[in-house]
Short mmCIF file of C-alpha atoms in Angstrom, two decimals:
data_model
loop_
_atom_site.label_atom_id
_atom_site.label_comp_id
_atom_site.label_asym_id
_atom_site.label_seq_id
_atom_site.Cartn_x
_atom_site.Cartn_y
_atom_site.Cartn_z
CA MET H 1 -2.54 0.37 1.15
CA THR H 2 -4.01 3.72 2.06
CA ASN H 3 -3.87 6.50 4.60
CA GLN H 4 -4.09 10.19 3.72
CA LYS H 5 -1.52 11.01 6.41
CA GLY H 6 2.07 10.81 5.23
CA GLY H 7 4.85 9.02 7.07
CA VAL H 8 2.72 6.28 8.61
CA GLY H 9 4.52 3.32 7.02
CA LYS H 10 2.43 2.76 3.86
CA THR H 11 5.37 2.20 1.55
CA THR H 12 7.37 0.19 4.10
CA THR H 13 4.34 -2.03 4.64
CA THR H 14 3.64 -2.36 0.90
CA ILE H 15 7.19 -3.50 0.13
CA ASN H 16 7.68 -5.81 3.10
CA LEU H 17 4.21 -7.33 3.10
CA GLY H 18 4.59 -7.94 -0.63
CA ALA H 19 7.96 -9.62 -0.11
CA ALA H 20 6.61 -11.71 2.79
CA LEU H 21 3.69 -12.87 0.64
CA ALA H 22 6.10 -13.71 -2.20
CA GLU H 23 8.05 -15.88 0.27
CA THR H 24 4.92 -18.03 0.68
CA GLY H 25 5.01 -18.82 -3.04
CA ARG H 26 2.47 -16.23 -4.16
CA LYS H 27 3.05 -14.18 -7.29
CA VAL H 28 2.85 -10.54 -6.18
CA LEU H 29 2.69 -7.24 -8.07
CA LEU H 30 3.41 -3.99 -6.23
CA VAL H 31 1.86 -0.92 -7.84
CA ASP H 32 3.64 2.31 -6.94
CA PHE H 33 0.79 4.83 -7.11
CA ASP H 34 2.56 7.68 -5.33
CA PRO H 35 4.24 10.46 -7.40
CA GLN H 36 7.12 10.42 -4.91
CA GLY H 37 8.02 6.96 -6.24
CA SER H 38 8.95 5.73 -2.76
CA ALA H 39 8.06 2.08 -3.39
CA SER H 40 10.18 2.14 -6.54
CA VAL H 41 13.15 3.64 -4.64
CA GLY H 42 12.66 1.11 -1.83
CA LEU H 43 13.08 -1.70 -4.36
CA GLY H 44 16.22 -0.26 -5.91
CA VAL H 45 14.67 1.56 -8.89
CA ASN H 46 15.73 5.14 -9.68
CA PRO H 47 12.45 6.92 -10.61
CA HIS H 48 14.34 9.59 -12.57
CA ASN H 49 15.73 6.99 -14.99
CA LEU H 50 12.39 5.44 -15.97
CA ASP H 51 11.48 5.57 -19.67
CA THR H 52 7.93 4.46 -18.94
CA SER H 53 5.98 4.38 -15.70
CA ILE H 54 2.41 3.90 -14.53
CA TYR H 55 1.71 7.44 -15.74
CA ASN H 56 2.15 6.27 -19.36
CA LEU H 57 -0.31 3.45 -18.76
CA LEU H 58 -2.94 5.74 -17.27
CA LEU H 59 -2.85 8.33 -20.04
CA GLY H 60 -1.31 6.59 -23.05
CA ARG H 61 -3.19 4.25 -25.35
CA ASP H 62 -0.09 2.79 -27.01
CA VAL H 63 1.73 1.40 -23.94
CA ALA H 64 1.17 -2.18 -22.75
CA ILE H 65 1.47 -2.98 -19.05
CA ASP H 66 4.02 -5.74 -19.79
CA GLU H 67 6.37 -3.04 -21.11
CA VAL H 68 6.28 -1.16 -17.80
CA VAL H 69 6.31 -3.94 -15.14
CA LEU H 70 9.79 -4.56 -13.72
CA PRO H 71 11.09 -7.69 -11.96
CA THR H 72 12.63 -7.13 -8.52
CA ASN H 73 15.44 -8.91 -6.71
CA VAL H 74 12.82 -10.91 -4.79
CA ASP H 75 11.53 -14.08 -6.45
CA GLY H 76 7.84 -13.78 -7.32
CA LEU H 77 7.72 -10.01 -6.70
CA ASP H 78 7.20 -7.55 -9.59
CA LEU H 79 6.91 -3.76 -9.57
CA LEU H 80 4.84 -1.29 -11.55
CA PRO H 81 6.99 1.82 -10.98
CA ALA H 82 6.06 5.49 -10.65
CA ASN H 83 7.80 8.85 -10.64
CA ILE H 84 6.92 12.54 -10.39
CA ASP H 85 5.09 12.39 -13.78
CA LEU H 86 2.22 10.74 -11.90
CA SER H 87 1.41 14.02 -10.15
CA ALA H 88 0.23 15.38 -13.52
CA ALA H 89 -2.20 12.46 -13.90
CA GLU H 90 -4.39 13.78 -11.09
CA VAL H 91 -5.15 16.88 -13.19
CA GLN H 92 -5.25 15.17 -16.59
CA LEU H 93 -7.62 12.41 -15.47
CA VAL H 94 -10.30 14.96 -14.52
CA SER H 95 -11.41 15.26 -18.16
CA GLU H 96 -11.37 11.50 -18.85
CA VAL H 97 -14.54 9.45 -19.23
CA ALA H 98 -14.97 7.06 -16.25
CA ARG H 99 -11.93 8.68 -14.67
CA GLU H 100 -12.26 6.75 -11.40
CA GLN H 101 -12.03 3.43 -13.28
CA THR H 102 -8.74 4.16 -15.08
CA LEU H 103 -6.42 2.15 -12.82
CA ARG H 104 -8.84 -0.80 -12.76
CA ARG H 105 -8.77 -0.80 -16.58
CA VAL H 106 -4.95 -0.63 -16.61
CA LEU H 107 -4.57 -3.60 -14.24
CA ALA H 108 -7.23 -5.79 -15.87
CA PRO H 109 -4.86 -7.47 -18.42
CA VAL H 110 -2.51 -8.78 -15.70
CA LYS H 111 -4.98 -9.46 -12.89
CA SER H 112 -5.02 -13.18 -13.63
CA HIS H 113 -1.18 -13.34 -13.67
CA TYR H 114 -0.84 -12.48 -9.97
CA ASP H 115 -2.17 -13.91 -6.72
CA VAL H 116 -1.89 -10.54 -4.99
CA ILE H 117 -1.69 -6.95 -6.26
CA ILE H 118 -0.81 -4.31 -3.64
CA ILE H 119 -1.30 -0.64 -4.52
CA ASP H 120 0.79 1.88 -2.57
CA CYS H 121 -1.32 5.06 -2.46
CA ALA H 122 -0.20 8.66 -2.19
CA PRO H 123 -0.81 10.40 1.16
CA SER H 124 -3.99 12.17 0.02
CA LEU H 125 -7.65 11.47 -0.66
CA GLY H 126 -7.54 12.77 -4.24
CA LEU H 127 -8.43 11.20 -7.56
CA LEU H 128 -5.44 8.83 -7.56
CA THR H 129 -6.47 7.33 -4.23
CA VAL H 130 -10.09 7.06 -5.39
CA ASN H 131 -8.79 5.19 -8.47
CA ALA H 132 -6.84 2.82 -6.24
CA LEU H 133 -9.87 2.14 -4.01
CA THR H 134 -12.08 1.60 -7.07
CA ALA H 135 -9.60 -0.98 -8.43
CA SER H 136 -9.26 -2.87 -5.14
CA ASP H 137 -11.06 -5.66 -3.31
CA TYR H 138 -9.70 -4.56 0.07
CA ALA H 139 -8.30 -1.47 1.77
CA LEU H 140 -5.50 -2.05 4.26
CA ILE H 141 -4.80 0.91 6.55
CA PRO H 142 -1.37 1.34 8.16
CA LEU H 143 -1.77 3.52 11.25
CA GLU H 144 1.13 5.14 13.04
CA CYS H 145 0.67 4.70 16.80
CA GLU H 146 0.44 8.45 17.33
CA PHE H 147 -2.57 10.60 18.24
CA PHE H 148 -2.75 12.80 15.12
CA ALA H 149 -2.67 9.71 12.89
CA LEU H 150 -5.63 8.31 14.81
CA ARG H 151 -7.72 11.44 14.18
CA GLY H 152 -7.40 11.05 10.39
CA VAL H 153 -8.75 7.49 10.23
CA ALA H 154 -12.38 8.63 10.53
CA LEU H 155 -11.93 10.79 7.41
CA LEU H 156 -10.38 7.87 5.55
CA THR H 157 -13.09 5.40 6.51
CA ASP H 158 -15.67 7.97 5.35
CA THR H 159 -13.97 8.14 1.93
CA ILE H 160 -13.84 4.34 1.72
CA ALA H 161 -17.57 4.20 2.53
CA LYS H 162 -18.34 6.68 -0.28
CA VAL H 163 -16.27 4.72 -2.80
CA THR H 164 -18.02 1.50 -1.73
CA GLU H 165 -21.41 3.11 -2.12
CA ARG H 166 -20.83 4.87 -5.44
CA LEU H 167 -18.02 3.16 -7.34
CA ASN H 168 -16.94 -0.22 -5.95
CA PRO H 169 -19.52 -2.18 -3.94
CA ASP H 170 -17.00 -5.04 -3.50
CA LEU H 171 -14.54 -2.89 -1.52
CA LYS H 172 -14.01 -3.92 2.11
CA VAL H 173 -11.64 -2.76 4.84
CA LEU H 174 -9.26 -5.68 5.30
CA GLY H 175 -7.85 -4.26 8.50
CA ILE H 176 -5.78 -1.68 10.33
CA VAL H 177 -2.16 -2.40 11.17
CA GLY H 178 -0.35 -0.45 13.89
CA THR H 179 3.03 0.82 12.69
CA MET H 180 5.99 2.64 14.29
CA TYR H 181 4.94 1.21 17.64
CA ASP H 182 7.17 1.81 20.63
CA GLY H 183 5.93 -0.23 23.58
CA ARG H 184 8.20 1.71 25.96
CA THR H 185 6.08 4.85 25.61
CA LEU H 186 2.71 5.30 27.26
CA HIS H 187 1.55 7.32 24.23
CA SER H 188 2.06 4.44 21.77
CA ARG H 189 0.27 2.00 24.08
CA GLU H 190 -2.66 4.38 24.65
CA VAL H 191 -3.12 5.03 20.93
CA LEU H 192 -3.08 1.29 20.15
CA GLU H 193 -5.66 0.70 22.90
CA ARG H 194 -7.92 3.39 21.43
CA VAL H 195 -7.63 1.90 17.94
CA VAL H 196 -8.64 -1.52 19.26
CA GLU H 197 -11.55 0.06 21.20
CA ALA H 198 -12.77 1.86 18.07
CA PHE H 199 -12.20 -0.84 15.42
CA GLY H 200 -12.15 -4.13 17.34
CA ASP H 201 -11.52 -7.16 15.11
CA LYS H 202 -10.48 -4.95 12.20
CA VAL H 203 -7.14 -4.34 13.94
CA PHE H 204 -4.43 -6.88 13.06
CA HIS H 205 -2.79 -8.67 15.97
CA THR H 206 0.61 -8.02 14.40
CA VAL H 207 2.10 -4.65 15.32
CA ILE H 208 5.08 -3.21 13.44
CA LYS H 209 7.60 -1.79 15.90
CA ARG H 210 10.02 1.04 15.27
CA THR H 211 13.47 -0.14 14.20
CA VAL H 212 16.51 1.44 12.59
CA LYS H 213 16.51 -1.44 10.08
CA PHE H 214 13.61 0.01 8.03
CA PRO H 215 15.46 3.19 6.91
CA GLU H 216 18.49 1.00 6.16
CA THR H 217 16.45 -1.23 3.85
CA THR H 218 15.35 1.81 1.83
CA VAL H 219 18.98 2.78 1.25
CA ALA H 220 19.79 -0.82 0.34
CA GLY H 221 16.85 -0.94 -2.09
CA GLU H 222 15.45 -4.24 -0.83
CA PRO H 223 12.81 -5.53 1.62
CA ILE H 224 13.68 -6.27 5.23
CA THR H 225 12.85 -9.95 4.59
CA THR H 226 16.02 -10.23 2.49
CA TYR H 227 18.12 -7.40 4.01
CA ALA H 228 17.76 -8.61 7.62
CA SER H 229 15.92 -11.89 7.22
CA SER H 230 15.99 -12.96 10.88
CA SER H 231 15.27 -9.51 12.38
CA PRO H 232 12.12 -8.82 14.46
CA GLY H 233 10.92 -6.47 11.68
CA ALA H 234 11.11 -9.24 9.07
CA GLU H 235 9.28 -11.65 11.38
CA ALA H 236 6.58 -9.04 12.04
CA TYR H 237 5.86 -8.70 8.32
CA ARG H 238 5.81 -12.48 7.88
CA ASN H 239 3.24 -12.65 10.69
CA LEU H 240 1.23 -9.87 9.05
CA ALA H 241 1.31 -11.82 5.76
CA LYS H 242 -0.13 -14.87 7.57
CA GLU H 243 -2.94 -12.73 9.01
CA VAL H 244 -3.68 -11.19 5.62
CA LEU H 245 -3.92 -14.66 4.05
CA LEU H 246 -6.30 -15.78 6.81
CA ARG H 247 -8.55 -12.82 6.01
CA CYS H 248 -8.31 -13.46 2.25
CA PRO H 249 -8.96 -17.20 1.97
CA ASP H 250 -9.28 -17.03 -1.82
CA VAL H 251 -5.67 -15.82 -2.33
#
């Protein structure tokens, strides 16, 4: 789940897509790979109280991933939490051998335990994001329906192309999902039209509309699929989950 622009709905989409996939009976692991720890907070974990986090896995040799993974309140959904310590990893990984492969190595022991692993990236194109792209089969790009967000997608797709060429030939763009859409505004509609013109079939049919429920779910520390199960936002993420599964027939 990647986009170098902040505030486009990466974490919201990570949590709610993960929960919607778990509802279908899949075993899902969410990897919080953002030093802000937003995915952890959104699932009711206080990042400041963590004894171990993904940072310890990346740079420690004596920590097993099973010691760090936390269960969530959603059946079938686990979390690999992060906190501000992760910001130091960007600098410390520079001197590591095969530094871009570190996250892939960390996730390898549990890859067979889960049907889906979703990595919530930081809003940057630094070494952490490159690690996430190197460890992934697919990149899913949430795109706020706003003009400045649209401008940054070319830069992101360029980075994905470089990672595919040099580090992970299996990486593909799964799709682009429009977020924070407000159909009442001409601007939102125009941006969505431009995205479809530029990326065609790569754009998911499901569009995530703006709703006050999403900020409420963060405070509640649970996904919208359990917080407001019958809301339009919950239904939108269930529809997105169906589209994702259609594009990933092996999941």
